[in-house]
PDB file of C-alpha atoms in Angstrom:
ATOM      1  CA  UNK A   1     131.025  75.061 252.010  1.00 61.00           C
ATOM      2  CA  UNK A   2     130.877  71.248 252.203  1.00 62.00           C
ATOM      3  CA  UNK A   3     129.595  69.080 255.011  1.00 72.00           C
ATOM      4  CA  UNK A   4     130.120  65.337 255.422  1.00 69.00           C
ATOM      5  CA  UNK A   5     127.532  63.587 257.518  1.00 69.00           C
ATOM      6  CA  UNK A   6     126.767  60.038 258.452  1.00 73.00           C
ATOM      7  CA  UNK A   7     123.670  58.908 256.501  1.00 67.00           C
ATOM      8  CA  UNK A   8     121.875  57.977 259.798  1.00 55.00           C
ATOM      9  CA  UNK A   9     120.371  59.472 261.794  1.00 46.00           C
ATOM     10  CA  UNK A  10     120.811  62.551 259.574  1.00 44.00           C
ATOM     11  CA  UNK A  11     118.187  61.604 257.005  1.00 45.00           C
ATOM     12  CA  UNK A  12     115.716  58.819 256.383  1.00 45.00           C
ATOM     13  CA  UNK A  13     116.342  56.248 253.708  1.00 47.00           C
ATOM     14  CA  UNK A  14     113.488  57.660 251.655  1.00 46.00           C
ATOM     15  CA  UNK A  15     114.931  61.222 251.789  1.00 46.00           C
ATOM     16  CA  UNK A  16     118.420  60.114 250.740  1.00 44.00           C
ATOM     17  CA  UNK A  17     117.405  57.630 248.054  1.00 44.00           C
ATOM     18  CA  UNK A  18     115.068  60.227 246.457  1.00 43.00           C
ATOM     19  CA  UNK A  19     117.560  63.052 246.506  1.00 45.00           C
ATOM     20  CA  UNK A  20     117.964  63.976 242.833  1.00 40.00           C
ATOM     21  CA  UNK A  21     121.735  63.920 242.890  1.00 43.00           C
ATOM     22  CA  UNK A  22     122.178  60.602 244.661  1.00 44.00           C
ATOM     23  CA  UNK A  23     121.448  57.334 242.842  1.00 52.00           C
ATOM     24  CA  UNK A  24     119.039  55.532 245.237  1.00 55.00           C
ATOM     25  CA  UNK A  25     119.291  52.273 243.300  1.00 57.00           C
ATOM     26  CA  UNK A  26     122.982  52.137 244.096  1.00 67.00           C
ATOM     27  CA  UNK A  27     122.728  53.205 247.725  1.00 80.00           C
ATOM     28  CA  UNK A  28     119.653  51.249 248.777  1.00 83.00           C
ATOM     29  CA  UNK A  29     121.424  48.113 249.877  1.00 89.00           C
ATOM     30  CA  UNK A  30     124.056  50.102 251.754  1.00 92.00           C
ATOM     31  CA  UNK A  31     121.433  52.230 253.498  1.00 89.00           C
ATOM     32  CA  UNK A  32     119.522  49.119 254.538  1.00 90.00           C
ATOM     33  CA  UNK A  33     122.308  46.733 255.349  1.00 92.00           C
ATOM     34  CA  UNK A  34     125.354  48.909 256.258  1.00 94.00           C
ATOM     35  CA  UNK A  35     124.145  52.398 257.287  1.00 92.00           C
ATOM     36  CA  UNK A  36     127.021  52.842 259.769  1.00 94.00           C
ATOM     37  CA  UNK A  37     129.394  53.049 256.775  1.00 95.00           C
ATOM     38  CA  UNK A  38     127.334  55.364 254.609  1.00 93.00           C
ATOM     39  CA  UNK A  39     128.354  59.016 254.463  1.00 92.00           C
ATOM     40  CA  UNK A  40     126.770  61.894 252.535  1.00 89.00           C
ATOM     41  CA  UNK A  41     128.459  65.032 251.175  1.00 89.00           C
ATOM     42  CA  UNK A  42     126.266  68.126 251.250  1.00 88.00           C
ATOM     43  CA  UNK A  43     126.543  71.637 249.960  1.00 86.00           C
ATOM     44  CA  UNK A  44     124.094  74.524 249.961  1.00 86.00           C
ATOM     45  CA  UNK A  45     122.085  72.672 247.258  1.00 84.00           C
ATOM     46  CA  UNK A  46     121.640  69.557 249.407  1.00 84.00           C
ATOM     47  CA  UNK A  47     123.113  66.065 249.103  1.00 85.00           C
ATOM     48  CA  UNK A  48     125.713  65.930 246.313  1.00 86.00           C
ATOM     49  CA  UNK A  49     127.898  62.922 247.018  1.00 87.00           C
ATOM     50  CA  UNK A  50     128.172  59.682 248.952  1.00 91.00           C
ATOM     51  CA  UNK A  51     130.619  57.161 250.206  1.00 94.00           C
ATOM     52  CA  UNK A  52     129.148  53.826 251.107  1.00 95.00           C
ATOM     53  CA  UNK A  53     130.842  50.717 252.424  1.00 97.00           C
ATOM     54  CA  UNK A  54     130.433  47.289 253.964  1.00 97.00           C
ATOM     55  CA  UNK A  55     132.999  46.188 256.512  1.00 98.00           C
ATOM     56  CA  UNK A  56     132.420  42.489 255.735  1.00 98.00           C
ATOM     57  CA  UNK A  57     131.691  42.433 252.034  1.00 97.00           C
ATOM     58  CA  UNK A  58     131.076  38.695 251.786  1.00 97.00           C
ATOM     59  CA  UNK A  59     128.263  38.731 254.401  1.00 97.00           C
ATOM     60  CA  UNK A  60     126.900  41.981 253.007  1.00 95.00           C
ATOM     61  CA  UNK A  61     126.724  40.588 249.439  1.00 94.00           C
ATOM     62  CA  UNK A  62     125.069  37.348 250.692  1.00 94.00           C
ATOM     63  CA  UNK A  63     122.470  39.320 252.610  1.00 94.00           C
ATOM     64  CA  UNK A  64     121.880  41.644 249.668  1.00 91.00           C
ATOM     65  CA  UNK A  65     121.369  38.721 247.288  1.00 90.00           C
ATOM     66  CA  UNK A  66     119.298  36.548 249.609  1.00 90.00           C
ATOM     67  CA  UNK A  67     116.968  39.073 251.209  1.00 90.00           C
ATOM     68  CA  UNK A  68     117.357  42.678 250.107  1.00 86.00           C
ATOM     69  CA  UNK A  69     117.232  42.063 246.295  1.00 84.00           C
ATOM     70  CA  UNK A  70     114.261  39.679 246.434  1.00 86.00           C
ATOM     71  CA  UNK A  71     112.275  42.230 248.480  1.00 86.00           C
ATOM     72  CA  UNK A  72     113.122  45.037 246.063  1.00 80.00           C
ATOM     73  CA  UNK A  73     112.286  42.818 243.056  1.00 81.00           C
ATOM     74  CA  UNK A  74     108.940  42.010 244.567  1.00 81.00           C
ATOM     75  CA  UNK A  75     108.251  45.643 245.265  1.00 80.00           C
ATOM     76  CA  UNK A  76     109.329  46.742 241.775  1.00 73.00           C
ATOM     77  CA  UNK A  77     108.484  44.102 239.199  1.00 76.00           C
ATOM     78  CA  UNK A  78     110.274  44.339 235.811  1.00 74.00           C
ATOM     79  CA  UNK A  79     107.068  45.198 233.972  1.00 73.00           C
ATOM     80  CA  UNK A  80     106.424  48.220 236.246  1.00 63.00           C
ATOM     81  CA  UNK A  81     105.193  51.056 234.060  1.00 52.00           C
ATOM     82  CA  UNK A  82     105.741  50.739 230.300  1.00 52.00           C
ATOM     83  CA  UNK A  83     108.430  48.185 229.775  1.00 53.00           C
ATOM     84  CA  UNK A  84     110.219  48.930 233.033  1.00 51.00           C
ATOM     85  CA  UNK A  85     112.592  51.780 233.647  1.00 59.00           C
ATOM     86  CA  UNK A  86     116.348  51.435 233.676  1.00 60.00           C
ATOM     87  CA  UNK A  87     116.390  51.757 237.442  1.00 60.00           C
ATOM     88  CA  UNK A  88     113.801  48.963 237.883  1.00 54.00           C
ATOM     89  CA  UNK A  89     115.547  46.686 235.415  1.00 57.00           C
ATOM     90  CA  UNK A  90     118.822  47.264 237.287  1.00 62.00           C
ATOM     91  CA  UNK A  91     117.350  45.397 240.285  1.00 64.00           C
ATOM     92  CA  UNK A  92     116.411  42.423 238.106  1.00 63.00           C
ATOM     93  CA  UNK A  93     119.903  41.821 236.691  1.00 67.00           C
ATOM     94  CA  UNK A  94     121.873  39.122 238.461  1.00 68.00           C
ATOM     95  CA  UNK A  95     124.826  40.399 240.423  1.00 68.00           C
ATOM     96  CA  UNK A  96     128.020  38.533 239.814  1.00 71.00           C
ATOM     97  CA  UNK A  97     129.924  36.763 242.565  1.00 80.00           C
ATOM     98  CA  UNK A  98     133.111  38.429 243.680  1.00 88.00           C
ATOM     99  CA  UNK A  99     135.984  35.914 243.540  1.00 90.00           C
ATOM    100  CA  UNK A 100     137.107  34.500 246.887  1.00 92.00           C
ATOM    101  CA  UNK A 101     140.770  35.684 246.488  1.00 92.00           C
ATOM    102  CA  UNK A 102     139.467  39.251 246.279  1.00 93.00           C
ATOM    103  CA  UNK A 103     137.246  38.848 249.369  1.00 95.00           C
ATOM    104  CA  UNK A 104     140.183  37.347 251.370  1.00 95.00           C
ATOM    105  CA  UNK A 105     142.631  40.101 250.471  1.00 96.00           C
ATOM    106  CA  UNK A 106     140.151  42.980 250.342  1.00 97.00           C
ATOM    107  CA  UNK A 107     137.367  42.090 252.763  1.00 98.00           C
ATOM    108  CA  UNK A 108     135.472  45.413 252.538  1.00 98.00           C
ATOM    109  CA  UNK A 109     133.352  46.867 249.753  1.00 97.00           C
ATOM    110  CA  UNK A 110     133.213  50.581 248.912  1.00 97.00           C
ATOM    111  CA  UNK A 111     131.232  52.722 246.534  1.00 93.00           C
ATOM    112  CA  UNK A 112     131.850  56.394 245.942  1.00 92.00           C
ATOM    113  CA  UNK A 113     130.038  58.966 243.889  1.00 87.00           C
ATOM    114  CA  UNK A 114     129.476  62.666 243.490  1.00 86.00           C
ATOM    115  CA  UNK A 115     127.150  64.819 241.511  1.00 84.00           C
ATOM    116  CA  UNK A 116     128.587  66.640 238.454  1.00 83.00           C
ATOM    117  CA  UNK A 117     128.285  69.966 240.299  1.00 86.00           C
ATOM    118  CA  UNK A 118     130.992  68.850 242.748  1.00 84.00           C
ATOM    119  CA  UNK A 119     134.088  70.303 241.082  1.00 82.00           C
ATOM    120  CA  UNK A 120     136.244  70.395 244.222  1.00 84.00           C
ATOM    121  CA  UNK A 121     138.252  67.177 244.192  1.00 85.00           C
ATOM    122  CA  UNK A 122     139.249  67.901 247.794  1.00 89.00           C
ATOM    123  CA  UNK A 123     135.691  67.487 248.981  1.00 88.00           C
ATOM    124  CA  UNK A 124     135.365  64.151 247.201  1.00 90.00           C
ATOM    125  CA  UNK A 125     138.701  63.021 248.567  1.00 93.00           C
ATOM    126  CA  UNK A 126     137.740  63.948 252.078  1.00 93.00           C
ATOM    127  CA  UNK A 127     134.483  62.040 251.740  1.00 92.00           C
ATOM    128  CA  UNK A 128     136.306  58.929 250.520  1.00 95.00           C
ATOM    129  CA  UNK A 129     138.974  59.158 253.243  1.00 95.00           C
ATOM    130  CA  UNK A 130     136.265  59.443 255.852  1.00 95.00           C
ATOM    131  CA  UNK A 131     134.811  56.060 254.777  1.00 97.00           C
ATOM    132  CA  UNK A 132     138.257  54.405 254.382  1.00 97.00           C
ATOM    133  CA  UNK A 133     139.253  55.619 257.871  1.00 97.00           C
ATOM    134  CA  UNK A 134     136.048  54.275 259.418  1.00 96.00           C
ATOM    135  CA  UNK A 135     136.553  50.874 257.767  1.00 98.00           C
ATOM    136  CA  UNK A 136     140.247  50.735 258.834  1.00 97.00           C
ATOM    137  CA  UNK A 137     139.380  51.784 262.400  1.00 97.00           C
ATOM    138  CA  UNK A 138     136.957  48.873 262.612  1.00 97.00           C
ATOM    139  CA  UNK A 139     139.463  46.229 261.441  1.00 97.00           C
ATOM    140  CA  UNK A 140     139.400  46.211 257.632  1.00 98.00           C
ATOM    141  CA  UNK A 141     142.700  45.580 255.995  1.00 97.00           C
ATOM    142  CA  UNK A 142     141.584  46.212 252.377  1.00 98.00           C
ATOM    143  CA  UNK A 143     138.759  47.468 250.212  1.00 98.00           C
ATOM    144  CA  UNK A 144     137.513  46.788 246.702  1.00 96.00           C
ATOM    145  CA  UNK A 145     135.024  48.256 244.265  1.00 95.00           C
ATOM    146  CA  UNK A 146     133.663  47.734 240.759  1.00 90.00           C
ATOM    147  CA  UNK A 147     134.100  50.507 238.168  1.00 89.00           C
ATOM    148  CA  UNK A 148     133.103  50.806 234.519  1.00 86.00           C
ATOM    149  CA  UNK A 149     136.046  50.847 232.082  1.00 86.00           C
ATOM    150  CA  UNK A 150     134.411  53.823 230.345  1.00 89.00           C
ATOM    151  CA  UNK A 151     134.145  55.970 233.460  1.00 88.00           C
ATOM    152  CA  UNK A 152     137.556  57.670 233.158  1.00 90.00           C
ATOM    153  CA  UNK A 153     136.741  60.177 235.902  1.00 87.00           C
ATOM    154  CA  UNK A 154     135.996  57.476 238.440  1.00 90.00           C
ATOM    155  CA  UNK A 155     138.955  55.396 237.426  1.00 93.00           C
ATOM    156  CA  UNK A 156     141.259  58.403 237.813  1.00 92.00           C
ATOM    157  CA  UNK A 157     139.744  59.324 241.150  1.00 92.00           C
ATOM    158  CA  UNK A 158     140.099  55.809 242.611  1.00 95.00           C
ATOM    159  CA  UNK A 159     143.665  55.642 241.220  1.00 95.00           C
ATOM    160  CA  UNK A 160     144.581  58.883 243.076  1.00 94.00           C
ATOM    161  CA  UNK A 161     143.243  57.258 246.228  1.00 95.00           C
ATOM    162  CA  UNK A 162     145.638  54.335 245.776  1.00 96.00           C
ATOM    163  CA  UNK A 163     143.316  51.801 244.151  1.00 97.00           C
ATOM    164  CA  UNK A 164     144.777  49.493 241.500  1.00 96.00           C
ATOM    165  CA  UNK A 165     143.117  47.137 238.978  1.00 93.00           C
ATOM    166  CA  UNK A 166     142.902  43.619 240.391  1.00 92.00           C
ATOM    167  CA  UNK A 167     144.284  40.976 238.084  1.00 85.00           C
ATOM    168  CA  UNK A 168     141.565  38.383 238.729  1.00 74.00           C
ATOM    169  CA  UNK A 169     139.455  36.369 236.367  1.00 64.00           C
ATOM    170  CA  UNK A 170     136.015  37.778 237.025  1.00 57.00           C
ATOM    171  CA  UNK A 171     132.878  37.129 234.999  1.00 57.00           C
ATOM    172  CA  UNK A 172     131.923  40.803 235.242  1.00 52.00           C
ATOM    173  CA  UNK A 173     129.690  42.558 232.872  1.00 57.00           C
ATOM    174  CA  UNK A 174     131.724  43.608 229.838  1.00 64.00           C
ATOM    175  CA  UNK A 175     133.553  46.831 230.401  1.00 73.00           C
ATOM    176  CA  UNK A 176     133.911  46.804 234.166  1.00 80.00           C
ATOM    177  CA  UNK A 177     136.743  45.925 236.467  1.00 88.00           C
ATOM    178  CA  UNK A 178     137.469  45.329 240.133  1.00 92.00           C
ATOM    179  CA  UNK A 179     139.818  47.789 241.857  1.00 95.00           C
ATOM    180  CA  UNK A 180     141.391  47.218 245.238  1.00 97.00           C
ATOM    181  CA  UNK A 181     143.403  49.028 247.909  1.00 97.00           C
ATOM    182  CA  UNK A 182     145.027  47.840 251.077  1.00 97.00           C
ATOM    183  CA  UNK A 183     144.384  49.923 254.186  1.00 96.00           C
TER     184      UNK A 183
END
């Protein structure tokens, strides 16, 4: 049995970002800056998937880079612990700017993920459609995301949802691409 819930007021940020199956480092900015578009998939074992979005990606990314990231970097310096963990170092890498043509055509940002124990593609699809419907209902005409070229499962999943690779010159980290979908 699967349940899809809005991230707030269902759980606190701390509870969700520390859930072992949900990557808090990826959800933190969405939980802080765009909680109204953050949904969680649960099963009997607890949180096992998420769909997070930002209606106005350009403003969200500016706010993330100017206030949220500096606060997180201050809280978790790169030398935290012995050499810094992968999660801490993630916060200290510079995010790349999304090209303006992408932001004009696909003004909303989405990020989807499920734990390996989620074998039911229907549950993941329902979670994604919940987010896409919420964004469309509030005026979005298109969404984009970044996916690693090596994550065949994610690429296939996004493709089945109607996302296509965007043919834009983007100084992304090697091995990743931008995908987009009109709503």
